[in-house]
Amino acid sequence: MSATYLHPRPALTVDCVIFGLNTGLDELWVLLVERGQKPFKGRWAIPGGFVRVGESLETAARRELDEETGLRDVFLEQLYTFGEPDRDPREHVVSVTYYALVNLDDYELEAGTDAKKAAWFPVKRREKELAFDHRRILDVALARLRGKLSYQPVGFELLPRKFTLSQLQRLYEIILEQPVDKRNFRKKVLAMGILRDLGEVQENVRHRAAKLYAFDEKAYRQKEKAGFHFEL
Amino acid sequence: MSATYLHPRPALTVDCVIFGLNTGLDELWVLLVERGQKPFKGRWAIPGGFVRVGESLETAARRELDEETGLRDVFLEQLYTFGEPDRDPREHVVSVTYYALVNLDDYELEAGTDAKKAAWFPVKRREKELAFDHRRILDVALARLRGKLSYQPVGFELLPRKFTLSQLQRLYEIILEQPVDKRNFRKKVLAMGILRDLGEVQENVRHRAAKLYAFDEKAYRQKEKAGFHFEL
DNA sequence: TTACTTAGTGTCAAAAGAACACTAAGTAAA
DNA sequence: TTTACTTAGTGTTCTTTTGACACTAAGTAA
C-alpha cells in the first residue's frame, strides 16, 4: 500500500463545510465532527479526509461526507484550496474545501455511520476552538454563501422541496442578517418566474396556511440561457 | 530526495492563467508556454509546475510564474482546483490554478528566463490544441474574470498605473464583449470616487490629450469598509 | 364569538439606469 | 493659416427599478 516518489509531495485532503437550516428557520447551522485522533483529538472539525489516487476531488468530498455524516446527494460546490505548509502540525497538508447545503430535516440526527460524533452548531456562535484552520475555512465558506445567495439560486438547497414565500424570505434574513421587506420581496421573487406554484398549502399550522412553491430549475436554466441573471 | 508514504498521493501542481492587455487596447491576451517534454511536448500550455513541500500554494504559483515567464509582483488570485484523475496521462495530478492580471507593456517580450518559449495569444482565438485540460482551465478563468470585473475593481490591474477613462472603458468593452455608453460610463465611474485625478494628461498623442487617472486603492478600501460595493 | 397568528396584497416617491449629439482641444496635412 | 481629422469631454430626459409603508384575509385555538 505504501508508495515512493522521486520528489516529496504534500498530502492532499478534502474538507466539507456543511450548512443546514432547520424548518423552525431560526438559525443557520454547521455540521461538525469530533476528532477521534491526534492532532486536535477531541476538538470539533469540519468533516473531511484524504484524497485517494484515481478519485476526483468531488468524488472524494462526497465519499467523506457520506462516511462521516451519512449525507448523500446534497448540493456541493468547491470553495477554496488551503495550502499553508503549517496548517497541519504533522506535515504539509493541502486541503481542497467544499461547501454543502442541506435541509436539516431531511437528515436530522444522522449521527455518523462512522461511529464518529457529529453535531450541528449554530453558525452565529462562531465556535472558536476548531481543529486546524477550520475556523478560517468556515469564515470563508460563510462569506461565499452570503455572496452566492444574492446572485445565484442556491438558497433553495437549504429549504424543503416545497416551501412558502415566508420561509424563503426568512432564509435570506437569517443568512444575510438583515431584514427584508415582505411585499417587495414577494414581488421580486415571483417576478423572476422561477418558482412553481404547487397549488397546495401548508398543513398542520395554527394560522392561515400559506401557499407552497418549488424552485423551477428548468425554467431557471432556460431563462439563464436567455441572458437572465438571478438576483435577490 | 525521494520520499515514501504509507498511502499513495496524487501529485500536486499549480498552474497560472495570465491575462494581459496591451496599451493598444485592442484585445485580451493570454500568456502560454511551449512544453519542452512529454506529455504534450510542443503543445502550448499555461505555465505551472509542482508544489514543493513546505511552500504555500500562492508562493508556488509566484515562483513558477517567475521561473517560466519572468513575471513578478503581479495581481494573482486563486481560481479553482482541478483534480480529475485522468487530466494528466502520466498519473493522477491535482492542479490548483490561479489567474494573474498584468499590463502587457510592463512586461512585453519577457521571454522565458527559463529558456522556454513563451508567447501571448489572443484570448478570442480560443486556441484549441492546448496541453492537458488547459483549454477548460482557460475558459473557467475567463468566466471568472468577466464576473469579477463587474463587481470588483480588478480591471485596473490590466492597465498601466496612469490611464484615461477611455482606456478603462475600452477594457470593459473588450473583456465583456459589449459596447458601453461613454457618458454613462464616465458618470458612474467618477461617481464612485475611487479614481484619483492625477492632474496630468496624455503625451505624444495626435489628438486632444485625455486626463490621466489612477485607481485610488486607499479610498476604495475605506469606502468598502463603510459598506460600499464596487459595480460597473 | 373573540382573540391570535401569519398570509397576502398596491401605491407612490425617489433613485438609478439607458438613450442620445454636440462642442473642445489638439495634431497633421494641404 | 486654414482645413480636416481624431479623440476628449459634457447634460438632459425618459424609463425602469427600488424602497417605504399598513391594512384585510384566512385560518386555529381558547
XYZ file of C-alpha atoms (C1' of nucleotides) in Angstrom:
524
model
C 0.000 0.000 0.000
C 2.924 2.375 0.574
C 4.318 4.449 -2.263
C 7.617 6.049 -3.156
C 8.049 9.136 -5.276
C 11.063 10.883 -6.738
C 10.126 14.128 -5.043
C 8.276 14.656 -1.794
C 4.635 15.667 -2.116
C 2.269 17.448 0.217
C -0.615 15.308 1.434
C -3.987 16.096 -0.103
C -7.315 16.202 1.700
C -10.853 17.367 1.040
C -12.918 19.067 3.736
C -16.588 19.990 3.606
C -18.358 22.824 5.315
C -21.956 21.677 5.664
C -24.561 24.346 6.178
C -28.049 23.412 7.280
C -31.289 25.168 8.021
C -33.979 23.640 10.195
C -37.639 24.074 9.399
C -38.074 26.169 12.508
C -35.986 28.544 10.418
C -34.448 30.278 13.334
C -30.773 29.848 12.573
C -28.118 28.662 10.181
C -26.259 25.599 11.382
C -22.992 23.947 10.515
C -22.255 20.262 10.921
C -19.056 19.401 12.770
C -17.484 16.106 13.780
C -15.403 15.411 16.820
C -11.872 14.298 16.077
C -11.031 10.866 17.426
C -7.265 11.044 16.972
C -4.377 13.400 17.275
C -3.772 16.047 16.330
C -6.607 18.106 17.807
C -8.105 14.997 19.393
C -11.449 15.855 20.959
C -11.754 19.108 19.034
C -14.552 19.781 16.608
C -13.683 19.885 12.924
C -15.363 20.045 9.574
C -15.596 16.579 8.087
C -13.010 15.508 5.552
C -10.230 13.124 4.745
C -7.507 12.142 2.357
C -7.984 12.084 -1.371
C -7.325 8.704 -2.895
C -5.333 8.287 -6.040
C -7.648 7.844 -9.000
C -10.576 9.598 -7.388
C -11.798 13.030 -8.416
C -11.934 15.775 -5.810
C -15.684 15.969 -5.785
C -15.936 12.198 -5.530
C -13.597 12.283 -2.566
C -15.635 15.034 -0.942
C -18.871 13.112 -1.401
C -17.317 9.915 -0.116
C -16.046 11.600 3.025
C -19.371 13.321 3.508
C -21.158 10.018 3.340
C -18.665 8.190 5.528
C -18.524 10.773 8.261
C -22.056 12.102 8.328
C -24.286 9.867 6.239
C -25.171 12.710 3.897
C -25.685 11.864 0.221
C -26.869 13.605 -2.888
C -26.550 17.070 -1.456
C -25.684 20.330 -3.121
C -21.889 20.526 -3.110
C -19.589 23.125 -4.574
C -15.883 23.748 -4.397
C -14.949 26.573 -2.062
C -11.203 27.205 -1.936
C -7.938 25.343 -1.572
C -5.860 25.948 1.519
C -2.203 25.047 1.403
C -0.215 26.906 4.046
C 2.541 24.486 4.995
C 1.882 24.879 8.730
C -1.862 24.407 8.724
C -1.409 20.812 9.890
C 1.212 20.268 12.599
C 2.174 16.858 11.261
C 3.237 17.772 7.788
C 2.340 19.859 4.770
C -1.289 19.046 4.012
C -3.167 20.801 1.239
C -6.928 20.838 1.646
C -9.408 21.322 -1.156
C -12.545 22.525 0.560
C -16.173 22.268 -0.479
C -19.362 23.578 0.985
C -22.639 21.709 1.096
C -26.166 22.977 1.625
C -28.805 20.742 3.143
C -32.190 20.974 4.687
C -31.746 19.886 8.267
C -34.973 17.971 8.453
C -34.090 15.692 5.607
C -31.135 14.497 7.605
C -31.792 15.419 11.192
C -29.836 13.405 13.722
C -27.923 11.411 11.120
C -25.180 10.681 13.582
C -22.019 9.454 11.936
C -22.361 5.984 10.499
C -18.644 6.042 11.039
C -19.123 5.903 14.824
C -17.809 9.451 14.967
C -19.664 12.047 16.942
C -21.315 14.621 14.723
C -23.344 17.630 15.799
C -24.944 20.758 14.413
C -23.579 24.054 15.698
C -25.191 27.456 15.255
C -23.054 29.396 12.823
C -23.620 32.564 14.816
C -21.976 31.028 17.851
C -18.698 31.289 15.970
C -17.211 28.377 17.838
C -13.573 29.339 18.262
C -11.802 26.155 19.177
C -11.970 24.273 15.923
C -9.226 21.954 14.721
C -6.570 23.108 12.249
C -7.505 26.248 10.312
C -11.135 25.196 10.203
C -12.346 28.398 11.842
C -10.888 30.271 8.894
C -12.378 27.843 6.394
C -15.794 28.249 7.959
C -15.494 32.015 7.719
C -14.574 31.797 4.052
C -17.475 29.436 3.443
C -19.943 31.744 5.128
C -18.711 34.707 3.138
C -19.089 32.684 -0.049
C -22.575 31.549 0.881
C -23.629 35.116 1.575
C -22.241 36.250 -1.730
C -23.785 33.428 -3.727
C -27.175 33.825 -2.146
C -27.666 37.197 -3.785
C -26.874 36.280 -7.328
C -27.341 32.516 -7.613
C -30.367 30.426 -6.690
C -28.618 28.349 -4.053
C -30.848 29.224 -1.126
C -33.449 26.706 -2.213
C -30.988 23.944 -1.357
C -31.438 24.828 2.294
C -35.232 24.546 2.212
C -37.514 21.546 1.846
C -38.624 20.965 -1.738
C -41.954 22.610 -1.015
C -41.653 25.912 0.766
C -43.589 29.097 1.400
C -42.516 32.559 0.398
C -42.205 33.495 4.052
C -39.774 30.663 4.604
C -37.699 31.775 1.657
C -37.716 35.303 2.999
C -36.667 34.194 6.453
C -33.797 32.261 4.915
C -32.456 35.441 3.375
C -32.936 37.385 6.580
C -31.149 34.784 8.663
C -28.146 34.330 6.431
C -27.662 37.900 5.315
C -28.558 39.160 8.787
C -30.723 41.971 7.562
C -34.476 42.454 7.451
C -36.285 42.239 4.139
C -39.498 43.985 3.152
C -42.196 41.368 2.750
C -44.097 42.918 -0.135
C -41.063 43.928 -2.108
C -39.501 40.522 -1.606
C -42.549 38.659 -2.843
C -42.923 40.892 -5.862
C -39.307 40.440 -6.823
C -39.190 36.684 -6.325
C -42.398 35.990 -8.200
C -41.466 38.384 -10.990
C -38.415 36.252 -11.752
C -40.691 33.445 -12.795
C -38.536 30.657 -11.437
C -40.936 29.399 -8.783
C -43.685 26.905 -9.490
C -46.902 27.494 -7.612
C -47.737 23.980 -6.465
C -51.420 24.702 -5.885
C -51.035 23.319 -2.382
C -50.982 24.933 1.018
C -49.274 24.211 4.310
C -50.839 21.667 6.654
C -50.921 21.499 10.426
C -50.293 25.152 11.020
C -52.398 27.076 13.502
C -52.932 30.092 11.316
C -53.804 30.832 7.721
C -51.966 28.243 5.628
C -49.515 29.654 3.125
C -49.206 28.571 -0.491
C -46.404 26.178 -1.309
C -43.884 26.781 -4.062
C -40.997 24.838 -5.553
C -37.916 26.106 -7.317
C -38.422 25.570 -11.035
C -34.971 24.596 -12.151
C -35.948 24.048 -15.762
C -37.438 27.500 -16.017
C -34.366 28.931 -14.363
C -31.947 27.226 -16.749
C -33.914 28.379 -19.749
C -34.079 31.937 -18.580
C -30.401 31.842 -17.717
C -29.532 30.827 -21.262
C -31.602 33.725 -22.500
C -29.428 36.132 -20.556
C -31.398 36.274 -17.323
C -29.482 36.855 -14.119
C -30.863 35.762 -10.780
C -30.734 38.436 -8.132
C -32.265 38.877 -4.714
C 15.402 13.450 -2.478
C 12.848 10.656 -2.977
C 10.097 10.098 -0.460
C 7.992 7.187 0.705
C 4.490 7.460 2.132
C 2.163 4.957 3.734
C -0.556 5.713 1.208
C -0.193 6.809 -2.392
C -0.808 10.508 -3.037
C -1.811 12.403 -6.129
C 0.843 14.793 -7.403
C 0.150 18.462 -6.792
C 0.799 21.308 -9.203
C -0.059 24.972 -9.548
C -0.937 26.500 -12.913
C -1.444 30.159 -13.754
C -3.644 31.693 -16.378
C -2.031 35.036 -17.176
C -4.233 37.647 -18.796
C -2.682 40.716 -20.347
C -3.879 43.800 -22.119
C -1.653 45.839 -24.406
C -1.805 49.592 -24.472
C -3.136 49.468 -27.969
C -6.132 48.095 -26.089
C -7.389 46.068 -28.947
C -7.575 42.634 -27.391
C -7.226 40.499 -24.298
C -4.206 38.217 -24.395
C -3.154 35.113 -22.526
C 0.438 34.065 -21.952
C 1.262 30.469 -22.864
C 4.479 28.489 -22.781
C 5.533 25.746 -25.111
C 6.060 22.406 -23.429
C 9.576 21.031 -23.793
C 8.887 17.491 -22.603
C 6.337 14.778 -22.844
C 3.484 14.579 -22.410
C 2.111 17.138 -24.844
C 5.627 18.037 -25.974
C 5.498 21.020 -28.306
C 1.977 21.952 -27.274
C 1.160 25.268 -25.684
C 0.215 25.244 -22.035
C -0.427 27.639 -19.209
C 2.689 27.959 -17.063
C 2.898 25.930 -13.885
C 4.742 23.243 -12.027
C 4.905 21.057 -8.971
C 4.251 22.360 -5.488
C 7.168 21.824 -3.162
C 6.692 20.571 0.335
C 6.806 23.450 2.800
C 5.744 26.052 0.267
C 2.335 27.707 0.246
C 0.230 27.442 -2.876
C 0.477 31.107 -3.694
C 4.216 31.037 -3.167
C 4.464 28.106 -5.533
C 2.365 29.910 -8.101
C 4.511 33.048 -7.897
C 7.699 31.019 -8.094
C 6.547 29.189 -11.202
C 5.358 32.424 -12.738
C 8.742 33.984 -12.213
C 10.682 30.927 -13.390
C 8.695 30.365 -16.530
C 7.814 33.872 -17.611
C 9.829 36.352 -15.569
C 6.686 37.942 -14.140
C 6.840 39.199 -10.558
C 4.638 41.159 -8.209
C 1.541 40.764 -10.289
C -2.080 40.523 -9.252
C -2.707 36.856 -8.542
C -5.795 35.128 -7.243
C -6.791 31.520 -6.804
C -9.168 30.274 -9.466
C -10.200 26.668 -8.964
C -8.692 23.276 -8.247
C -8.893 20.603 -10.906
C -8.471 17.022 -9.847
C -9.955 14.640 -12.381
C -7.734 11.561 -12.211
C -7.286 11.399 -15.976
C -6.394 15.018 -16.620
C -2.716 14.059 -16.848
C -1.926 10.862 -18.787
C 1.034 10.005 -16.559
C -0.684 9.803 -13.225
C -3.237 11.489 -11.002
C -2.192 15.133 -10.825
C -4.242 17.700 -8.959
C -3.767 21.271 -10.118
C -4.534 24.331 -8.054
C -4.986 27.086 -10.592
C -4.525 30.831 -10.268
C -5.127 33.687 -12.607
C -2.909 36.722 -12.970
C -3.632 40.119 -14.475
C -0.836 42.186 -15.976
C -0.347 45.149 -18.207
C 1.369 43.838 -21.277
C 3.659 46.809 -21.704
C 5.194 46.442 -18.285
C 6.408 43.031 -19.322
C 6.303 42.928 -23.064
C 8.575 40.369 -24.666
C 9.752 38.936 -21.356
C 10.617 35.678 -22.961
C 11.096 32.861 -20.509
C 14.221 33.298 -18.435
C 13.881 29.597 -18.214
C 14.811 29.210 -21.882
C 11.256 28.124 -22.503
C 9.342 29.639 -25.336
C 6.582 31.910 -24.121
C 4.098 33.846 -26.222
C 0.986 35.926 -25.923
C -2.127 34.542 -27.625
C -5.337 36.436 -28.275
C -7.972 35.041 -25.949
C -10.597 35.368 -28.664
C -8.679 32.983 -30.899
C -9.684 30.234 -28.481
C -6.650 28.160 -29.332
C -7.921 24.590 -29.214
C -4.846 22.436 -29.003
C -3.646 23.217 -25.523
C -1.941 20.661 -23.300
C -3.864 18.714 -20.659
C -7.194 20.273 -19.687
C -5.779 23.743 -20.103
C -8.428 24.780 -22.602
C -11.016 24.151 -19.914
C -8.985 26.000 -17.301
C -8.673 28.993 -19.578
C -12.429 29.015 -20.109
C -13.063 28.929 -16.385
C -10.558 31.727 -15.862
C -12.165 33.904 -18.493
C -15.591 33.358 -16.993
C -14.230 34.291 -13.584
C -12.535 37.393 -14.935
C -15.739 38.521 -16.595
C -17.672 38.004 -13.415
C -15.137 39.748 -11.204
C -14.805 42.723 -13.491
C -18.351 43.810 -12.768
C -18.268 43.772 -9.023
C -14.613 44.032 -8.019
C -12.044 46.609 -9.053
C -9.697 44.175 -10.751
C -9.706 45.736 -14.195
C -7.146 48.332 -13.140
C -4.580 45.555 -12.853
C -4.671 45.221 -16.620
C -3.966 48.908 -17.260
C -0.848 50.984 -16.731
C -0.847 52.833 -13.412
C -1.917 56.020 -15.152
C -4.816 55.576 -17.513
C -7.554 57.517 -19.214
C -11.252 56.952 -18.799
C -11.465 55.898 -22.430
C -8.883 53.197 -21.813
C -10.817 51.950 -18.840
C -13.972 51.915 -20.893
C -12.320 50.040 -23.725
C -11.092 47.455 -21.233
C -14.662 46.738 -20.187
C -15.842 46.613 -23.757
C -13.108 44.218 -24.814
C -13.468 41.769 -21.972
C -17.223 41.818 -21.596
C -17.638 41.987 -25.373
C -20.374 44.565 -25.276
C -20.431 48.272 -26.039
C -20.672 50.775 -23.211
C -22.181 54.255 -23.322
C -19.389 56.780 -22.915
C -21.232 59.389 -20.899
C -22.982 56.971 -18.600
C -19.758 55.070 -18.023
C -17.816 58.183 -17.069
C -20.547 59.412 -14.750
C -20.736 56.079 -12.986
C -17.004 55.560 -12.620
C -16.317 59.050 -11.338
C -19.315 58.964 -9.011
C -17.769 56.007 -7.201
C -14.963 58.255 -6.052
C -12.235 55.654 -6.295
C -10.199 57.296 -9.043
C -7.595 59.945 -8.374
C -7.393 62.688 -10.987
C -3.644 62.993 -11.472
C -3.818 66.473 -12.956
C -1.803 65.200 -15.914
C -2.695 64.498 -19.499
C -1.531 62.040 -22.117
C 1.578 62.823 -24.135
C 2.529 62.020 -27.698
C -0.968 61.527 -28.942
C -2.076 63.137 -32.146
C -5.391 64.369 -30.869
C -6.692 66.101 -27.779
C -4.852 64.611 -24.819
C -7.027 62.899 -22.232
C -6.735 63.369 -18.484
C -4.915 60.672 -16.588
C -6.345 58.894 -13.580
C -5.106 56.291 -11.122
C -7.048 53.781 -9.078
C -7.202 55.072 -5.521
C -6.900 51.906 -3.534
C -6.970 53.612 -0.161
C -10.206 55.377 -0.984
C -11.633 52.118 -2.240
C -10.727 50.202 0.901
C -12.216 52.848 3.119
C -15.433 53.002 1.171
C -15.601 49.227 1.136
C -15.429 49.114 4.909
C -18.252 51.614 5.021
C -20.469 49.228 3.092
C -19.728 50.442 -0.419
C -19.875 47.895 -3.224
C -17.994 48.408 -6.461
C -20.072 47.872 -9.558
C -19.646 48.607 -13.201
C -67.654 34.739 19.248
C -63.356 36.557 20.099
C -58.506 36.704 20.145
C -54.474 35.415 17.945
C -51.294 34.432 14.277
C -49.424 34.526 9.869
C -50.693 35.165 4.653
C -51.303 38.103 1.203
C -51.782 42.452 -1.408
C -50.853 48.045 -4.083
C -49.321 52.784 -4.345
C -46.316 56.424 -4.537
C -41.950 58.757 -4.339
C -37.018 58.533 -5.053
C -33.134 56.761 -7.256
C -30.784 54.568 -10.786
C -30.175 53.367 -15.469
C -30.432 53.963 -20.519
C -30.651 56.618 -24.621
C -28.896 60.219 -27.056
C -25.409 64.525 -30.019
C -22.768 68.169 -29.903
C -18.533 71.229 -28.707
C -13.491 71.317 -27.282
C -8.758 70.572 -27.960
C -5.214 69.129 -30.115
C -2.293 67.232 -34.465
C -1.357 66.768 -39.317
C -1.725 67.813 -43.860
C -2.896 70.853 -47.621
C -3.048 79.643 -41.771
C -6.755 77.115 -42.814
C -8.961 72.831 -43.035
C -9.568 68.149 -41.992
C -9.160 64.674 -38.748
C -9.236 62.373 -34.335
C -10.428 61.652 -29.739
C -11.936 64.123 -25.167
C -15.377 65.762 -22.654
C -20.052 67.103 -21.177
C -26.370 67.209 -19.607
C -30.976 66.236 -20.137
C -34.885 63.451 -20.449
C -37.441 59.361 -20.102
C -37.930 54.753 -18.270
C -37.191 51.351 -15.006
C -36.156 49.807 -10.602
C -36.109 50.180 -5.818
C -37.742 51.235 -1.239
C -41.015 52.679 2.144
C -45.201 51.789 4.023
C -50.393 49.397 6.521
C -54.266 47.059 6.072
C -57.514 42.919 5.055
C -57.898 37.701 4.629
C -57.877 33.161 6.351
C -57.316 30.035 9.396
C -56.767 27.963 14.548
C -57.468 27.967 19.462
C -59.468 29.433 23.509
